[in-house]
PDB file of C-alpha atoms in Angstrom:
ATOM      1  CA  MET A  84     103.375  87.242  67.940  1.00  0.00           C
ATOM      2  CA  SER A  85     102.852  87.961  71.223  1.00  0.00           C
ATOM      3  CA  GLU A  86     102.518  91.967  71.818  1.00  0.00           C
ATOM      4  CA  SER A  87     105.495  93.677  73.586  1.00  0.00           C
ATOM      5  CA  PRO A  88     105.195  94.008  77.272  1.00  0.00           C
ATOM      6  CA  VAL A  89     104.569  97.842  78.667  1.00  0.00           C
ATOM      7  CA  LEU A  90     107.000  98.756  81.184  1.00  0.00           C
ATOM      8  CA  LEU A  91     105.427  99.290  84.580  1.00  0.00           C
ATOM      9  CA  GLU A  92     106.206 102.487  86.966  1.00  0.00           C
ATOM     10  CA  SER A  93     110.096 101.947  88.547  1.00  0.00           C
ATOM     11  CA  ASP A  94     110.058 100.949  92.548  1.00  0.00           C
ATOM     12  CA  SER A  95     112.327 104.184  92.617  1.00  0.00           C
ATOM     13  CA  LEU A  96     109.564 107.086  91.320  1.00  0.00           C
ATOM     14  CA  PRO A  97     107.093 108.327  93.898  1.00  0.00           C
ATOM     15  CA  HIS A  98     103.809 107.183  93.641  1.00  0.00           C
ATOM     16  CA  CYS A  99     102.111 110.606  92.408  1.00  0.00           C
ATOM     17  CA  ALA A 100     104.543 110.829  89.133  1.00  0.00           C
ATOM     18  CA  THR A 101     103.490 111.002  86.137  1.00  0.00           C
ATOM     19  CA  SER A 102     103.326 107.888  84.419  1.00  0.00           C
ATOM     20  CA  GLU A 103     102.298 106.516  80.700  1.00  0.00           C
ATOM     21  CA  LEU A 104     100.243 103.724  82.695  1.00  0.00           C
ATOM     22  CA  ASP A 105      98.644 106.775  84.807  1.00  0.00           C
ATOM     23  CA  SER A 106      97.343 108.164  81.687  1.00  0.00           C
ATOM     24  CA  ARG A 107      96.053 105.247  79.918  1.00  0.00           C
ATOM     25  CA  GLN A 108      92.407 105.073  79.004  1.00  0.00           C
ATOM     26  CA  PRO A 109      91.015 101.709  79.169  1.00  0.00           C
ATOM     27  CA  GLU A 110      88.309 102.098  76.441  1.00  0.00           C
ATOM     28  CA  SER A 111      91.100 103.686  74.197  1.00  0.00           C
ATOM     29  CA  LEU A 112      93.880 101.254  74.647  1.00  0.00           C
ATOM     30  CA  GLU A 113      94.025  97.869  73.461  1.00  0.00           C
ATOM     31  CA  PRO A 114      95.602  96.002  76.254  1.00  0.00           C
ATOM     32  CA  VAL A 115      99.357  94.962  76.672  1.00  0.00           C
ATOM     33  CA  ASP A 116     101.239  92.424  78.813  1.00  0.00           C
ATOM     34  CA  ALA A 117     102.696  93.616  81.780  1.00  0.00           C
ATOM     35  CA  ALA A 118     106.583  93.133  82.157  1.00  0.00           C
ATOM     36  CA  ALA A 119     108.572  90.900  83.675  1.00  0.00           C
ATOM     37  CA  PRO A 120     108.378  88.500  85.693  1.00  0.00           C
ATOM     38  CA  PHE A 121     104.438  89.062  85.494  1.00  0.00           C
ATOM     39  CA  ASN A 122     104.547  87.850  81.696  1.00  0.00           C
ATOM     40  CA  ARG A 123     105.690  84.685  82.042  1.00  0.00           C
ATOM     41  CA  SER A 124     104.768  81.736  79.332  1.00  0.00           C
ATOM     42  CA  ASN A 125     104.174  78.995  82.120  1.00  0.00           C
ATOM     43  CA  ALA A 126     101.354  80.536  83.986  1.00  0.00           C
ATOM     44  CA  ASP A 127      98.065  79.648  84.313  1.00  0.00           C
ATOM     45  CA  VAL A 128      95.392  82.767  84.618  1.00  0.00           C
ATOM     46  CA  ILE A 129      95.758  86.513  83.780  1.00  0.00           C
ATOM     47  CA  LEU A 130      94.566  89.550  85.954  1.00  0.00           C
ATOM     48  CA  ARG A 131      93.621  92.267  83.763  1.00  0.00           C
ATOM     49  CA  THR A 132      93.837  95.578  85.293  1.00  0.00           C
ATOM     50  CA  SER A 133      91.438  98.802  84.566  1.00  0.00           C
ATOM     51  CA  ASP A 134      94.196 100.212  82.584  1.00  0.00           C
ATOM     52  CA  ASN A 135      94.373  97.440  80.619  1.00  0.00           C
ATOM     53  CA  VAL A 136      97.451  96.121  81.188  1.00  0.00           C
ATOM     54  CA  ASP A 137      97.381  91.704  81.562  1.00  0.00           C
ATOM     55  CA  PHE A 138      99.723  90.205  84.474  1.00  0.00           C
ATOM     56  CA  ARG A 139      99.815  86.398  83.780  1.00  0.00           C
ATOM     57  CA  PHE A 140     100.407  84.720  87.867  1.00  0.00           C
ATOM     58  CA  TYR A 141      99.796  81.735  88.399  1.00  0.00           C
ATOM     59  CA  LYS A 142      96.413  80.251  90.366  1.00  0.00           C
ATOM     60  CA  LEU A 143      98.171  78.682  92.996  1.00  0.00           C
ATOM     61  CA  LEU A 144     100.116  81.334  94.598  1.00  0.00           C
ATOM     62  CA  LEU A 145      96.680  83.530  94.441  1.00  0.00           C
ATOM     63  CA  SER A 146      94.955  80.674  96.124  1.00  0.00           C
ATOM     64  CA  LEU A 147      97.870  80.638  99.045  1.00  0.00           C
ATOM     65  CA  ALA A 148      97.983  84.164  99.619  1.00  0.00           C
ATOM     66  CA  SER A 149      93.755  85.273  99.148  1.00  0.00           C
ATOM     67  CA  PRO A 150      90.973  82.865 100.755  1.00  0.00           C
ATOM     68  CA  PHE A 151      88.655  84.883  97.564  1.00  0.00           C
ATOM     69  CA  PHE A 152      90.871  83.562  94.711  1.00  0.00           C
ATOM     70  CA  ALA A 153      90.889  80.535  96.193  1.00  0.00           C
ATOM     71  CA  ASN A 154      87.161  80.140  95.985  1.00  0.00           C
ATOM     72  CA  MET A 155      87.191  81.725  92.767  1.00  0.00           C
ATOM     73  CA  PHE A 156      89.310  78.922  91.802  1.00  0.00           C
ATOM     74  CA  ALA A 157      87.716  75.806  93.813  1.00  0.00           C
ATOM     75  CA  LEU A 158      84.391  76.386  91.111  1.00  0.00           C
ATOM     76  CA  PRO A 159      84.243  74.396  88.024  1.00  0.00           C
ATOM     77  CA  GLN A 160      86.368  75.903  85.197  1.00  0.00           C
ATOM     78  CA  PRO A 161      84.971  76.004  82.040  1.00  0.00           C
ATOM     79  CA  GLY A 162      87.951  74.438  79.068  1.00  0.00           C
ATOM     80  CA  PRO A 163      89.304  77.002  76.904  1.00  0.00           C
ATOM     81  CA  LEU A 164      87.395  75.876  74.240  1.00  0.00           C
ATOM     82  CA  ASP A 165      83.679  76.000  75.696  1.00  0.00           C
ATOM     83  CA  LYS A 166      81.885  78.763  75.003  1.00  0.00           C
ATOM     84  CA  ALA A 167      80.712  79.367  78.313  1.00  0.00           C
ATOM     85  CA  ALA A 168      84.112  80.514  78.879  1.00  0.00           C
ATOM     86  CA  ASP A 169      84.987  84.064  79.947  1.00  0.00           C
ATOM     87  CA  GLN A 170      87.471  85.669  77.661  1.00  0.00           C
ATOM     88  CA  THR A 171      90.765  84.107  77.188  1.00  0.00           C
ATOM     89  CA  LYS A 172      94.386  84.672  76.241  1.00  0.00           C
ATOM     90  CA  TYR A 173      97.222  82.668  75.359  1.00  0.00           C
ATOM     91  CA  GLY A 174      94.453  80.274  75.984  1.00  0.00           C
ATOM     92  CA  LEU A 175      94.584  81.362  80.090  1.00  0.00           C
ATOM     93  CA  PRO A 176      91.284  82.878  81.679  1.00  0.00           C
ATOM     94  CA  ILE A 177      91.082  86.572  82.244  1.00  0.00           C
ATOM     95  CA  ILE A 178      90.247  87.951  85.230  1.00  0.00           C
ATOM     96  CA  PRO A 179      89.324  91.551  85.505  1.00  0.00           C
ATOM     97  CA  VAL A 180      90.327  93.639  88.388  1.00  0.00           C
ATOM     98  CA  ALA A 181      89.342  97.313  89.117  1.00  0.00           C
ATOM     99  CA  GLU A 182      93.065  98.376  90.241  1.00  0.00           C
ATOM    100  CA  LYS A 183      95.133  99.693  87.979  1.00  0.00           C
ATOM    101  CA  SER A 184      98.225  98.231  87.083  1.00  0.00           C
ATOM    102  CA  PHE A 185     100.119 100.160  89.406  1.00  0.00           C
ATOM    103  CA  ALA A 186      99.017  98.627  92.879  1.00  0.00           C
ATOM    104  CA  LEU A 187      98.750  95.689  91.029  1.00  0.00           C
ATOM    105  CA  TYR A 188     102.267  95.171  90.098  1.00  0.00           C
ATOM    106  CA  LYS A 189     102.845  95.724  94.018  1.00  0.00           C
ATOM    107  CA  LEU A 190     100.709  93.750  95.181  1.00  0.00           C
ATOM    108  CA  LEU A 191     101.538  90.509  93.081  1.00  0.00           C
ATOM    109  CA  SER A 192     104.910  91.276  94.133  1.00  0.00           C
ATOM    110  CA  PHE A 193     104.128  90.889  97.623  1.00  0.00           C
ATOM    111  CA  CYS A 194     102.340  87.360  96.716  1.00  0.00           C
ATOM    112  CA  SER A 195     105.881  86.229  94.549  1.00  0.00           C
ATOM    113  CA  PRO A 196     108.328  84.023  96.665  1.00  0.00           C
ATOM    114  CA  VAL A 197     111.209  85.911  97.635  1.00  0.00           C
ATOM    115  CA  TYR A 198     113.989  84.311  95.622  1.00  0.00           C
ATOM    116  CA  ASP A 199     111.668  85.458  92.505  1.00  0.00           C
ATOM    117  CA  ILE A 200     111.122  89.311  93.027  1.00  0.00           C
ATOM    118  CA  GLU A 201     112.234  91.722  95.171  1.00  0.00           C
ATOM    119  CA  LEU A 202     109.897  93.362  97.773  1.00  0.00           C
ATOM    120  CA  PRO A 203     107.933  96.480  96.123  1.00  0.00           C
ATOM    121  CA  VAL A 204     108.932  99.835  97.649  1.00  0.00           C
ATOM    122  CA  LEU A 205     106.143 101.490  99.149  1.00  0.00           C
ATOM    123  CA  GLU A 206     107.133 105.350  98.783  1.00  0.00           C
ATOM    124  CA  ASN A 207     104.494 107.205 100.570  1.00  0.00           C
ATOM    125  CA  LEU A 208     101.406 106.292 102.904  1.00  0.00           C
ATOM    126  CA  ASP A 209      98.914 106.815  99.306  1.00  0.00           C
ATOM    127  CA  VAL A 210     101.170 103.820  98.247  1.00  0.00           C
ATOM    128  CA  VAL A 211     100.772 102.153 101.261  1.00  0.00           C
ATOM    129  CA  MET A 212      96.576 102.558 101.107  1.00  0.00           C
ATOM    130  CA  LEU A 213      96.463 101.791  97.754  1.00  0.00           C
ATOM    131  CA  VAL A 214      97.478  98.115  98.161  1.00  0.00           C
ATOM    132  CA  LEU A 215      96.298  97.716 101.712  1.00  0.00           C
ATOM    133  CA  ASP A 216      93.061  98.385 100.262  1.00  0.00           C
ATOM    134  CA  ALA A 217      93.314  96.125  97.328  1.00  0.00           C
ATOM    135  CA  ALA A 218      94.838  93.564  99.798  1.00  0.00           C
ATOM    136  CA  ASP A 219      91.368  93.946 102.287  1.00  0.00           C
ATOM    137  CA  LYS A 220      89.388  93.428  99.526  1.00  0.00           C
ATOM    138  CA  TYR A 221      90.798  90.320  98.044  1.00  0.00           C
ATOM    139  CA  ASP A 222      90.976  88.877 101.787  1.00  0.00           C
ATOM    140  CA  MET A 223      94.644  88.752 101.721  1.00  0.00           C
ATOM    141  CA  LYS A 224      94.955  88.997 106.055  1.00  0.00           C
ATOM    142  CA  CYS A 225      98.477  87.834 106.263  1.00  0.00           C
ATOM    143  CA  MET A 226      99.753  89.979 103.507  1.00  0.00           C
ATOM    144  CA  GLY A 227      97.815  93.079 104.930  1.00  0.00           C
ATOM    145  CA  LYS A 228      99.493  92.493 108.429  1.00  0.00           C
ATOM    146  CA  PHE A 229     103.242  92.526 107.010  1.00  0.00           C
ATOM    147  CA  ILE A 230     102.109  95.530 104.915  1.00  0.00           C
ATOM    148  CA  VAL A 231     101.274  97.642 108.782  1.00  0.00           C
ATOM    149  CA  LYS A 232     104.311  96.568 109.910  1.00  0.00           C
ATOM    150  CA  MET A 233     105.992  98.807 107.441  1.00  0.00           C
ATOM    151  CA  ILE A 234     104.117 101.662 107.824  1.00  0.00           C
ATOM    152  CA  ILE A 235     106.314 102.776 111.314  1.00  0.00           C
ATOM    153  CA  ALA A 236     109.253 103.692 109.116  1.00  0.00           C
ATOM    154  CA  PRO A 237     110.710 106.385 110.748  1.00  0.00           C
ATOM    155  CA  GLU A 238     110.214 108.512 107.146  1.00  0.00           C
ATOM    156  CA  PHE A 239     106.370 107.806 107.325  1.00  0.00           C
ATOM    157  CA  LEU A 240     106.196 108.295 111.053  1.00  0.00           C
ATOM    158  CA  GLU A 241     108.082 111.581 110.731  1.00  0.00           C
ATOM    159  CA  GLN A 242     106.173 113.157 107.907  1.00  0.00           C
ATOM    160  CA  GLU A 243     102.939 111.810 108.960  1.00  0.00           C
ATOM    161  CA  PRO A 244     102.429 110.216 112.535  1.00  0.00           C
ATOM    162  CA  MET A 245      98.632 110.891 112.412  1.00  0.00           C
ATOM    163  CA  ARG A 246      98.292 109.138 109.243  1.00  0.00           C
ATOM    164  CA  VAL A 247     100.339 106.048 110.732  1.00  0.00           C
ATOM    165  CA  PHE A 248      98.111 105.877 114.120  1.00  0.00           C
ATOM    166  CA  ALA A 249      95.192 105.433 111.659  1.00  0.00           C
ATOM    167  CA  ILE A 250      95.949 102.948 109.493  1.00  0.00           C
ATOM    168  CA  ALA A 251      97.391 101.220 112.385  1.00  0.00           C
ATOM    169  CA  CYS A 252      94.214 101.446 114.327  1.00  0.00           C
ATOM    170  CA  ARG A 253      92.021 100.771 111.325  1.00  0.00           C
ATOM    171  CA  TYR A 254      93.942  97.699 110.649  1.00  0.00           C
ATOM    172  CA  ARG A 255      93.320  96.671 114.517  1.00  0.00           C
ATOM    173  CA  ALA A 256      98.124  96.134 114.373  1.00  0.00           C
ATOM    174  CA  GLU A 257      97.477  96.893 118.401  1.00  0.00           C
ATOM    175  CA  ALA A 258     102.102  96.973 118.356  1.00  0.00           C
ATOM    176  CA  GLU A 259     101.906  99.604 115.023  1.00  0.00           C
ATOM    177  CA  THR A 260      99.464 101.857 116.970  1.00  0.00           C
ATOM    178  CA  ASN A 261     101.337 101.727 119.612  1.00  0.00           C
ATOM    179  CA  ILE A 262     104.480 103.426 118.064  1.00  0.00           C
ATOM    180  CA  ALA A 263     102.251 106.294 116.298  1.00  0.00           C
ATOM    181  CA  ALA A 264     100.639 107.010 119.569  1.00  0.00           C
ATOM    182  CA  ARG A 265     104.224 107.260 121.316  1.00  0.00           C
ATOM    183  CA  TYR A 266     105.248 109.341 118.470  1.00  0.00           C
ATOM    184  CA  MET A 267     101.989 111.360 118.221  1.00  0.00           C
ATOM    185  CA  LEU A 268     103.404 112.628 122.066  1.00  0.00           C
ATOM    186  CA  ARG A 269     105.745 115.049 120.045  1.00  0.00           C
ATOM    187  CA  PHE A 270     103.076 116.881 119.506  1.00  0.00           C
ATOM    188  CA  ALA A 271     100.150 118.484 121.770  1.00  0.00           C
ATOM    189  CA  ILE A 272      97.465 116.430 121.225  1.00  0.00           C
ATOM    190  CA  TRP A 273      95.493 119.772 119.465  1.00  0.00           C
ATOM    191  CA  GLU A 274      98.335 120.204 117.110  1.00  0.00           C
ATOM    192  CA  PRO A 275      98.037 117.789 114.216  1.00  0.00           C
ATOM    193  CA  ALA A 276      96.109 118.536 111.254  1.00  0.00           C
ATOM    194  CA  TYR A 277      92.959 115.922 110.061  1.00  0.00           C
ATOM    195  CA  VAL A 278      93.585 113.302 107.915  1.00  0.00           C
ATOM    196  CA  ALA A 279      91.168 111.472 105.885  1.00  0.00           C
ATOM    197  CA  GLU A 280      91.996 108.135 107.387  1.00  0.00           C
ATOM    198  CA  LEU A 281      90.520 108.892 110.677  1.00  0.00           C
ATOM    199  CA  ASP A 282      87.094 108.416 108.815  1.00  0.00           C
ATOM    200  CA  PHE A 283      87.746 105.008 109.081  1.00  0.00           C
ATOM    201  CA  ILE A 284      88.510 104.580 112.800  1.00  0.00           C
ATOM    202  CA  SER A 285      85.675 104.891 115.415  1.00  0.00           C
ATOM    203  CA  GLY A 286      85.146 108.156 117.708  1.00  0.00           C
ATOM    204  CA  SER A 287      86.206 105.482 120.677  1.00  0.00           C
ATOM    205  CA  ASP A 288      89.641 104.769 118.399  1.00  0.00           C
ATOM    206  CA  TYR A 289      90.556 108.216 118.561  1.00  0.00           C
ATOM    207  CA  GLN A 290      89.204 108.985 122.537  1.00  0.00           C
ATOM    208  CA  ARG A 291      91.670 106.584 123.474  1.00  0.00           C
ATOM    209  CA  LEU A 292      94.276 108.510 121.810  1.00  0.00           C
ATOM    210  CA  VAL A 293      93.838 111.795 123.419  1.00  0.00           C
ATOM    211  CA  LYS A 294      93.024 110.197 126.957  1.00  0.00           C
ATOM    212  CA  PHE A 295      96.594 108.259 126.177  1.00  0.00           C
ATOM    213  CA  HIS A 296      98.331 111.470 125.763  1.00  0.00           C
ATOM    214  CA  ALA A 297      96.576 113.026 128.662  1.00  0.00           C
ATOM    215  CA  SER A 298      97.694 110.373 130.955  1.00  0.00           C
ATOM    216  CA  CYS A 299     101.431 110.712 129.658  1.00  0.00           C
ATOM    217  CA  GLY A 300     101.345 114.323 130.179  1.00  0.00           C
ATOM    218  CA  GLN A 301     100.070 113.923 133.923  1.00  0.00           C
ATOM    219  CA  ALA A 302     102.165 110.902 134.181  1.00  0.00           C
ATOM    220  CA  MET A 303     105.356 113.283 134.148  1.00  0.00           C
ATOM    221  CA  SER A 304     104.598 115.185 137.368  1.00  0.00           C
ATOM    222  CA  GLN A 305     106.114 111.602 138.800  1.00  0.00           C
ATOM    223  CA  LEU A 306     109.796 113.560 137.433  1.00  0.00           C
ATOM    224  CA  VAL A 307     109.299 115.684 140.707  1.00  0.00           C
ATOM    225  CA  ARG A 308     110.870 112.847 142.943  1.00  0.00           C
ATOM    226  CA  LEU A 309     113.996 112.467 140.078  1.00  0.00           C
ATOM    227  CA  TRP A 310     115.381 116.222 140.155  1.00  0.00           C
ATOM    228  CA  SER A 311     118.142 114.838 142.696  1.00  0.00           C
ATOM    229  CA  LEU A 312     119.170 112.063 140.385  1.00  0.00           C
ATOM    230  CA  PHE A 313     118.702 114.409 137.152  1.00  0.00           C
ATOM    231  CA  PRO A 314     118.864 117.922 138.226  1.00  0.00           C
ATOM    232  CA  LEU A 315     118.514 120.506 135.149  1.00  0.00           C
ATOM    233  CA  PRO A 316     121.328 122.183 133.629  1.00  0.00           C
ATOM    234  CA  PRO A 317     121.464 125.656 134.886  1.00  0.00           C
ATOM    235  CA  LEU A 318     120.679 128.619 132.772  1.00  0.00           C
ATOM    236  CA  ASP A 319     123.235 131.245 133.986  1.00  0.00           C
ATOM    237  CA  CYS A 320     126.574 131.342 135.137  1.00  0.00           C
ATOM    238  CA  LYS A 321     128.697 133.688 137.569  1.00  0.00           C
ATOM    239  CA  VAL A 322     129.165 136.453 135.006  1.00  0.00           C
ATOM    240  CA  CYS A 323     124.760 136.838 135.061  1.00  0.00           C
ATOM    241  CA  ARG A 324     124.875 136.551 138.536  1.00  0.00           C
ATOM    242  CA  LYS A 325     127.758 139.342 139.441  1.00  0.00           C
ATOM    243  CA  ASN A 326     125.829 141.649 137.139  1.00  0.00           C
ATOM    244  CA  GLY A 327     122.606 141.270 138.837  1.00  0.00           C
ATOM    245  CA  LEU A 328     120.996 139.810 135.999  1.00  0.00           C
ATOM    246  CA  PRO A 329     117.029 138.522 136.678  1.00  0.00           C
ATOM    247  CA  ARG A 330     117.074 135.171 137.602  1.00  0.00           C
ATOM    248  CA  LEU A 331     114.551 132.095 137.432  1.00  0.00           C
ATOM    249  CA  SER A 332     114.165 130.528 140.562  1.00  0.00           C
ATOM    250  CA  LEU A 333     114.951 126.771 140.605  1.00  0.00           C
ATOM    251  CA  LYS A 334     111.159 125.612 141.414  1.00  0.00           C
ATOM    252  CA  SER A 335     109.867 128.021 138.534  1.00  0.00           C
ATOM    253  CA  TYR A 336     112.431 126.255 136.326  1.00  0.00           C
ATOM    254  CA  GLN A 337     111.337 122.580 137.804  1.00  0.00           C
ATOM    255  CA  ASP A 338     107.742 123.843 137.443  1.00  0.00           C
ATOM    256  CA  SER A 339     108.685 125.304 133.827  1.00  0.00           C
ATOM    257  CA  VAL A 340     109.809 121.723 133.013  1.00  0.00           C
ATOM    258  CA  ILE A 341     107.486 119.625 133.955  1.00  0.00           C
ATOM    259  CA  ASP A 342     104.320 122.337 131.807  1.00  0.00           C
ATOM    260  CA  ALA A 343     106.209 121.268 128.798  1.00  0.00           C
ATOM    261  CA  LEU A 344     105.874 118.090 129.257  1.00  0.00           C
ATOM    262  CA  ARG A 345     102.725 118.244 130.396  1.00  0.00           C
ATOM    263  CA  VAL A 346     101.508 118.917 126.721  1.00  0.00           C
ATOM    264  CA  ARG A 347     104.250 117.202 124.821  1.00  0.00           C
ATOM    265  CA  PRO A 348     105.447 114.312 126.773  1.00  0.00           C
ATOM    266  CA  CYS A 349     108.402 113.080 125.726  1.00  0.00           C
ATOM    267  CA  ALA A 350     112.390 113.965 125.525  1.00  0.00           C
ATOM    268  CA  GLU A 351     112.082 116.174 122.474  1.00  0.00           C
ATOM    269  CA  THR A 352     110.020 118.729 124.293  1.00  0.00           C
ATOM    270  CA  LEU A 353     112.954 119.829 125.767  1.00  0.00           C
ATOM    271  CA  MET A 354     115.036 120.442 122.533  1.00  0.00           C
ATOM    272  CA  ASN A 355     112.834 122.679 121.294  1.00  0.00           C
ATOM    273  CA  THR A 356     114.392 125.803 120.686  1.00  0.00           C
ATOM    274  CA  GLU A 357     111.784 128.287 120.850  1.00  0.00           C
ATOM    275  CA  TRP A 358     110.622 127.290 124.436  1.00  0.00           C
ATOM    276  CA  ILE A 359     114.483 127.190 125.301  1.00  0.00           C
ATOM    277  CA  GLU A 360     114.662 130.721 124.538  1.00  0.00           C
ATOM    278  CA  VAL A 361     111.753 131.348 126.548  1.00  0.00           C
ATOM    279  CA  LEU A 362     113.356 130.065 129.395  1.00  0.00           C
ATOM    280  CA  VAL A 363     116.824 131.658 128.732  1.00  0.00           C
ATOM    281  CA  ARG A 364     114.671 135.149 128.495  1.00  0.00           C
ATOM    282  CA  LYS A 365     113.196 134.385 132.268  1.00  0.00           C
ATOM    283  CA  ALA A 366     116.038 133.901 133.614  1.00  0.00           C
ATOM    284  CA  GLY A 367     117.764 136.669 132.163  1.00  0.00           C
ATOM    285  CA  SER A 368     120.355 134.784 130.855  1.00  0.00           C
ATOM    286  CA  CYS A 369     123.815 136.274 129.886  1.00  0.00           C
ATOM    287  CA  PRO A 370     125.000 135.854 126.020  1.00  0.00           C
ATOM    288  CA  ASN A 371     127.325 132.947 126.639  1.00  0.00           C
ATOM    289  CA  CYS A 372     124.089 131.683 128.472  1.00  0.00           C
ATOM    290  CA  ARG A 373     122.164 131.854 125.528  1.00  0.00           C
ATOM    291  CA  ASP A 374     124.785 129.815 123.475  1.00  0.00           C
ATOM    292  CA  ARG A 375     125.341 127.527 126.012  1.00  0.00           C
ATOM    293  CA  VAL A 376     121.994 126.439 127.434  1.00  0.00           C
ATOM    294  CA  PRO A 377     120.635 125.032 124.019  1.00  0.00           C
ATOM    295  CA  ARG A 378     123.616 123.118 123.669  1.00  0.00           C
ATOM    296  CA  LYS A 379     123.497 121.773 127.509  1.00  0.00           C
ATOM    297  CA  MET A 380     120.002 121.106 127.179  1.00  0.00           C
ATOM    298  CA  VAL A 381     119.765 118.427 124.475  1.00  0.00           C
ATOM    299  CA  GLU A 382     122.366 116.910 126.673  1.00  0.00           C
ATOM    300  CA  TYR A 383     120.610 116.618 129.310  1.00  0.00           C
ATOM    301  CA  ALA A 384     116.849 116.141 127.375  1.00  0.00           C
ATOM    302  CA  LYS A 385     118.710 112.748 126.412  1.00  0.00           C
ATOM    303  CA  GLU A 386     119.860 111.960 129.949  1.00  0.00           C
ATOM    304  CA  LEU A 387     116.325 112.547 130.881  1.00  0.00           C
ATOM    305  CA  ALA A 388     114.569 110.775 128.038  1.00  0.00           C
ATOM    306  CA  VAL A 389     115.034 107.162 130.061  1.00  0.00           C
ATOM    307  CA  PRO A 390     113.009 108.004 132.752  1.00  0.00           C
ATOM    308  CA  ILE A 391     110.364 109.714 131.004  1.00  0.00           C
ATOM    309  CA  ASN A 392     110.451 106.332 128.458  1.00  0.00           C
ATOM    310  CA  GLU A 393     109.820 103.719 131.516  1.00  0.00           C
ATOM    311  CA  ILE A 394     107.074 106.383 133.160  1.00  0.00           C
ATOM    312  CA  ILE A 395     105.361 106.108 129.295  1.00  0.00           C
ATOM    313  CA  SER A 396     106.036 102.605 128.955  1.00  0.00           C
ATOM    314  CA  GLU A 397     103.867 102.001 132.205  1.00  0.00           C
ATOM    315  CA  ILE A 398     100.983 103.587 130.143  1.00  0.00           C
ATOM    316  CA  HIS A 399      98.854 101.298 127.557  1.00  0.00           C
ATOM    317  CA  LEU A 400      96.958 102.501 124.638  1.00  0.00           C
ATOM    318  CA  GLU A 401      94.284 100.105 124.172  1.00  0.00           C
ATOM    319  CA  ILE A 402      92.996  98.551 120.949  1.00  0.00           C
ATOM    320  CA  LYS A 403      90.186  96.965 121.143  1.00  0.00           C
ATOM    321  CA  PRO A 404      88.516  94.427 118.310  1.00  0.00           C
ATOM    322  CA  TYR A 405      85.925  95.860 115.996  1.00  0.00           C
TER     323      TYR A 405
END
């Protein structure tokens, strides 16, 4: 009688969720079969994970995805009854792998035909790195490129832009690296905290990010010639002026905008509530203006985003191959 398949973690669960598989100790448990679709009887090889879960899969699919496995299977293979043969199960050779079942499930899902299984969900960047490391280990270059394209999803960029940049840069994914670098313009260059993935890129790579950020900031001075086309929203009203409240000169107002954009060269900078509050205090705006200015500034930032993005598009972050 065959062993009962073990249920793998659902793709909907976060990577850090505690599961039976995570707590399995290989030295204390007998191997069990993975759940469908990795328990098919017509498979021709078994991959056994470090937590003793057996995945039945196909040599052809592994060979197409991985030169590592293609070379392995090209070697003369002993028969199932050959005493020189490695361990077998169901008459199939067993290949031990260092990955845990959680990671191997996702890796093999990427190797499977799209009509056979849905693409696995990569819940967070920790999961991304698990799968990318495995793909890199087995020389699955095409799969690695495909997975790297997934890291620029909004949920990853918004939560951990520096990690996205470092991962994309590590795998020399130029388009994704540039997208992450542009997202980083929402922060002052010194604001993002250290992330472990920075250890896998060179100092030159990080220096190019700093240079890109600085170049974009310096280029914001080009907006000076666009004030007539994009006049700044007023910080005061007739009531303010009638009551003789302090006013911020137009030149100081424009300089404040340019200075803010030099530090964080993106339209989102002008939507920052703390920065807007400083401006209205300098202008001595009345209560009505203090309520109105943030809304007007958001509208203005959306308009100014067009020339800002055009200026930034002229600046390229160079990613050199290793």
